[in-house]
Short mmCIF file of C-alpha atoms in Angstrom, two decimals:
data_model
loop_
_atom_site.label_atom_id
_atom_site.label_comp_id
_atom_site.label_asym_id
_atom_site.label_seq_id
_atom_site.Cartn_x
_atom_site.Cartn_y
_atom_site.Cartn_z
CA LYS A 1 0.92 -55.69 9.10
CA ALA A 2 0.04 -52.99 6.60
CA GLY A 3 -2.95 -53.61 4.37
CA VAL A 4 -3.38 -53.07 0.67
CA THR A 5 -2.56 -49.47 -0.24
CA GLN A 6 -4.09 -47.75 -3.24
CA THR A 7 -3.10 -44.35 -4.51
CA PRO A 8 -4.50 -41.89 -5.17
CA ARG A 9 -7.79 -42.18 -3.23
CA TYR A 10 -9.60 -39.71 -5.46
CA LEU A 11 -8.99 -38.62 -9.02
CA ILE A 12 -10.81 -36.32 -11.40
CA LYS A 13 -10.11 -36.50 -15.12
CA THR A 14 -11.74 -35.35 -18.33
CA ARG A 15 -12.81 -37.40 -21.31
CA GLY A 16 -9.99 -38.47 -23.57
CA GLN A 17 -7.30 -38.31 -20.91
CA GLN A 18 -5.48 -41.30 -19.51
CA VAL A 19 -4.93 -42.32 -15.91
CA THR A 20 -2.66 -44.61 -13.92
CA LEU A 21 -3.69 -46.11 -10.59
CA SER A 22 -1.28 -47.72 -8.17
CA CYS A 23 -1.60 -50.63 -5.75
CA SER A 24 0.83 -51.89 -3.12
CA PRO A 25 -0.13 -55.37 -1.86
CA ILE A 26 0.23 -56.78 1.61
CA SER A 27 3.83 -57.77 2.27
CA GLY A 28 4.41 -61.33 1.05
CA HIS A 29 1.40 -61.36 -1.24
CA ARG A 30 2.29 -62.11 -4.84
CA SER A 31 -1.11 -61.97 -6.50
CA VAL A 32 -2.81 -58.68 -7.29
CA SER A 33 -6.29 -58.35 -8.77
CA TRP A 34 -8.21 -55.31 -9.96
CA TYR A 35 -11.97 -54.77 -9.89
CA GLN A 36 -14.27 -52.01 -11.09
CA GLN A 37 -17.28 -51.13 -8.93
CA THR A 38 -20.17 -49.08 -10.31
CA PRO A 39 -23.79 -48.68 -9.15
CA GLY A 40 -25.10 -50.13 -12.40
CA GLN A 41 -22.74 -53.04 -13.05
CA GLY A 42 -21.63 -53.86 -9.52
CA LEU A 43 -18.22 -55.43 -8.94
CA GLN A 44 -16.52 -56.59 -12.13
CA PHE A 45 -13.17 -58.32 -12.48
CA LEU A 46 -10.56 -56.52 -14.58
CA PHE A 47 -7.40 -58.63 -14.37
CA GLU A 48 -5.11 -60.60 -12.09
CA TYR A 49 -1.33 -60.72 -11.92
CA PHE A 50 1.03 -63.15 -10.25
CA SER A 51 4.81 -62.87 -10.46
CA GLU A 52 4.52 -60.17 -13.14
CA THR A 53 2.34 -62.41 -15.36
CA GLN A 54 -1.31 -61.81 -16.17
CA ARG A 55 -3.18 -65.02 -15.40
CA ASN A 56 -6.73 -63.92 -16.05
CA LYS A 57 -8.49 -61.00 -17.68
CA GLY A 58 -12.06 -59.80 -17.51
CA ASN A 59 -14.28 -58.60 -20.31
CA PHE A 60 -13.06 -55.02 -20.62
CA PRO A 61 -11.85 -53.13 -23.71
CA GLY A 62 -8.16 -52.85 -24.50
CA ARG A 63 -8.13 -49.32 -23.07
CA PHE A 64 -7.79 -51.00 -19.69
CA SER A 65 -4.36 -52.43 -19.06
CA GLY A 66 -2.23 -53.38 -16.13
CA ARG A 67 1.15 -54.57 -15.05
CA GLN A 68 2.93 -55.94 -12.03
CA PHE A 69 6.46 -55.20 -10.93
CA SER A 70 9.04 -57.52 -9.42
CA ASN A 71 8.16 -56.27 -5.91
CA SER A 72 4.51 -57.29 -6.55
CA ARG A 73 3.29 -53.70 -6.73
CA SER A 74 0.81 -53.20 -9.55
CA GLU A 75 -0.50 -50.42 -11.71
CA MET A 76 -3.51 -50.20 -13.95
CA ASN A 77 -3.88 -47.76 -16.79
CA VAL A 78 -6.97 -46.54 -18.55
CA SER A 79 -6.48 -44.65 -21.79
CA THR A 80 -8.90 -42.43 -23.71
CA LEU A 81 -11.19 -42.05 -20.70
CA GLU A 82 -14.94 -42.17 -21.19
CA LEU A 83 -17.72 -40.95 -18.91
CA GLY A 84 -18.64 -44.58 -18.22
CA ASP A 85 -15.22 -45.20 -16.70
CA SER A 86 -16.27 -43.27 -13.59
CA ALA A 87 -16.12 -45.86 -10.85
CA LEU A 88 -14.44 -47.08 -7.72
CA TYR A 89 -11.41 -49.15 -8.71
CA LEU A 90 -10.47 -51.74 -6.13
CA CYS A 91 -7.23 -53.60 -5.84
CA ALA A 92 -6.95 -56.87 -3.93
CA SER A 93 -3.97 -58.99 -2.99
CA SER A 94 -3.55 -62.59 -1.94
CA LEU A 95 -0.75 -65.05 -1.38
CA GLY A 96 -1.38 -66.41 -4.85
CA GLY A 97 0.11 -69.70 -5.88
CA GLY A 98 -1.54 -72.44 -7.90
CA ASP A 99 -4.99 -72.29 -6.37
CA SER A 100 -7.65 -69.63 -5.98
CA ASN A 101 -8.71 -70.61 -2.48
CA GLN A 102 -6.64 -67.93 -0.83
CA PRO A 103 -8.85 -65.02 0.24
CA GLN A 104 -8.31 -61.69 -1.42
CA HIS A 105 -7.68 -58.65 0.76
CA PHE A 106 -8.94 -55.35 -0.61
CA GLY A 107 -7.67 -51.81 -0.47
CA ASP A 108 -9.99 -48.83 0.03
CA GLY A 109 -10.03 -48.10 -3.68
CA THR A 110 -9.45 -45.18 -6.00
CA ARG A 111 -12.56 -43.14 -6.79
CA LEU A 112 -12.21 -42.01 -10.43
CA SER A 113 -14.55 -39.33 -11.72
CA ILE A 114 -14.66 -38.40 -15.40
CA LEU A 115 -15.96 -34.95 -16.34
CA ALA B 1 -18.16 -70.13 -15.57
CA GLN B 2 -19.32 -69.32 -12.07
CA SER B 3 -21.98 -66.89 -10.94
CA VAL B 4 -23.68 -65.79 -7.77
CA THR B 5 -27.22 -64.61 -7.10
CA GLN B 6 -28.01 -62.67 -3.96
CA LEU B 7 -31.72 -62.67 -3.13
CA GLY B 8 -32.88 -59.29 -1.91
CA SER B 9 -31.03 -56.06 -2.62
CA HIS B 10 -32.13 -54.55 0.69
CA VAL B 11 -32.74 -56.13 4.08
CA SER B 12 -34.00 -54.24 7.12
CA VAL B 13 -33.77 -55.81 10.58
CA SER B 14 -34.32 -54.65 14.14
CA GLU B 15 -31.38 -54.43 16.49
CA GLY B 16 -31.05 -57.81 18.22
CA ALA B 17 -32.94 -59.70 15.50
CA LEU B 18 -31.62 -62.43 13.22
CA VAL B 19 -29.77 -61.36 10.10
CA LEU B 20 -30.18 -63.71 7.11
CA LEU B 21 -28.64 -62.90 3.75
CA ARG B 22 -29.21 -65.34 0.92
CA CYS B 23 -26.69 -66.40 -1.68
CA ASN B 24 -27.03 -69.06 -4.39
CA TYR B 25 -24.17 -69.97 -6.67
CA SER B 26 -23.72 -71.66 -10.00
CA SER B 27 -20.50 -73.51 -10.71
CA SER B 28 -19.52 -76.44 -12.88
CA VAL B 29 -16.60 -77.27 -10.60
CA PRO B 30 -16.23 -77.33 -6.80
CA PRO B 31 -16.61 -73.72 -5.71
CA TYR B 32 -14.76 -71.55 -3.27
CA LEU B 33 -17.24 -69.20 -1.61
CA PHE B 34 -16.71 -65.95 0.22
CA TRP B 35 -18.71 -63.28 2.00
CA TYR B 36 -17.40 -59.73 2.11
CA VAL B 37 -18.72 -56.58 3.79
CA GLN B 38 -18.29 -53.04 2.53
CA TYR B 39 -18.77 -49.94 4.65
CA PRO B 40 -19.24 -46.53 2.99
CA ASN B 41 -16.13 -45.16 1.31
CA GLN B 42 -14.15 -48.29 2.10
CA GLY B 43 -12.99 -51.43 0.35
CA LEU B 44 -14.26 -54.93 0.96
CA GLN B 45 -13.51 -56.78 4.19
CA LEU B 46 -13.54 -60.57 4.28
CA LEU B 47 -16.15 -61.99 6.66
CA LEU B 48 -15.63 -65.69 6.00
CA LYS B 49 -14.74 -68.24 3.36
CA TYR B 50 -15.56 -71.81 2.39
CA THR B 51 -13.03 -73.84 0.43
CA THR B 52 -13.23 -77.46 1.57
CA GLY B 53 -14.05 -79.36 4.75
CA ALA B 54 -16.61 -78.28 7.32
CA THR B 55 -19.73 -76.91 5.70
CA LEU B 56 -20.58 -74.57 8.58
CA VAL B 57 -18.11 -71.71 8.50
CA LYS B 58 -17.67 -69.18 11.26
CA GLY B 59 -16.39 -65.73 10.48
CA ILE B 60 -15.69 -62.44 12.13
CA ASN B 61 -18.15 -60.24 14.02
CA GLY B 62 -20.43 -63.19 14.90
CA PHE B 63 -21.32 -64.10 11.31
CA GLU B 64 -21.49 -67.63 9.99
CA ALA B 65 -22.50 -69.33 6.75
CA GLU B 66 -23.45 -72.85 5.74
CA PHE B 67 -22.43 -74.43 2.45
CA LYS B 68 -25.24 -76.62 1.10
CA LYS B 69 -24.18 -78.35 -2.08
CA SER B 70 -27.63 -79.89 -2.71
CA GLU B 71 -29.20 -76.42 -2.65
CA THR B 72 -26.20 -74.61 -4.21
CA SER B 73 -26.50 -72.10 -1.40
CA PHE B 74 -24.19 -70.27 0.97
CA HIS B 75 -26.46 -68.14 3.16
CA LEU B 76 -24.98 -65.75 5.72
CA THR B 77 -26.47 -65.42 9.21
CA LYS B 78 -25.92 -63.57 12.44
CA PRO B 79 -28.12 -64.39 15.46
CA SER B 80 -28.36 -60.85 16.81
CA ALA B 81 -27.96 -57.72 14.68
CA HIS B 82 -25.99 -54.75 15.93
CA MET B 83 -26.17 -51.20 14.65
CA SER B 84 -22.59 -51.57 13.39
CA ASP B 85 -23.75 -54.34 11.01
CA ALA B 86 -25.35 -51.74 8.73
CA ALA B 87 -23.36 -52.09 5.50
CA GLU B 88 -23.42 -53.73 2.09
CA TYR B 89 -22.68 -57.44 1.89
CA PHE B 90 -21.34 -59.32 -1.09
CA CYS B 91 -21.25 -63.02 -1.80
CA ALA B 92 -18.51 -64.17 -4.18
CA VAL B 93 -17.46 -67.40 -5.89
CA SER B 94 -14.20 -68.63 -7.30
CA SER B 95 -12.71 -72.00 -8.21
CA SER B 96 -9.35 -73.67 -8.53
CA ASN B 97 -7.08 -71.96 -11.09
CA ASP B 98 -9.72 -69.31 -11.77
CA TYR B 99 -7.78 -66.45 -10.17
CA LYS B 100 -10.80 -64.17 -9.93
CA LEU B 101 -13.85 -63.53 -7.79
CA SER B 102 -17.32 -63.33 -9.31
CA PHE B 103 -19.53 -61.22 -7.09
CA GLY B 104 -23.23 -61.04 -6.48
CA ALA B 105 -25.04 -57.72 -6.80
CA GLY B 106 -24.85 -57.11 -3.07
CA THR B 107 -27.36 -56.76 -0.24
CA THR B 108 -27.63 -53.56 1.78
CA VAL B 109 -28.45 -54.16 5.43
CA THR B 110 -30.21 -51.52 7.50
CA VAL B 111 -30.49 -52.00 11.27
CA ARG B 112 -33.40 -50.32 13.06
CA ALA B 113 -33.02 -49.22 16.66
#
């Protein structure tokens, strides 16, 4: 069974640009979550989607947005990039449903560097 | 709101020695607790989880954790460390209808030969 696939693995952008990251969940998983990992702030929750609906959102500015498609694949977009957006962005999928007790399975992440 | 505190950002153990990683949680509702491991340049891999039921949870690679409600703890142990256990370990908490994981700051484990 294929795991969570994130593309691209590495990305270099400059300040002011925008970027779109992609995540394909494990087959059958309907929930997709996004996290930002930095040395200073650690792992921080961005948002979670289930059946194309955002169910929860972390404390990030509106420049960070996401969406989920009918096949459960998800994208996140960051506009007007800042130096502080340099991070490893992790996507995780789970079966979803009405409870949060299902474990989340993580992809290897997209390493975003802002110059 | 839930939160997790991991005691000790770095732990160094000898090969074959006990590995003990400490995690305390704060939650106003019954928590779901998880331990993940992260190797360099990789994502997070689930080691084990506690949702309900038995308080001693066994995971992969010989790790186990015990949920102690009275101490609000979920410490991770492994009886005998192996060189391949060198990695960063994260404790995380969630709860019903929360749809997110709140992570601790992580503990880096070094294994000495």
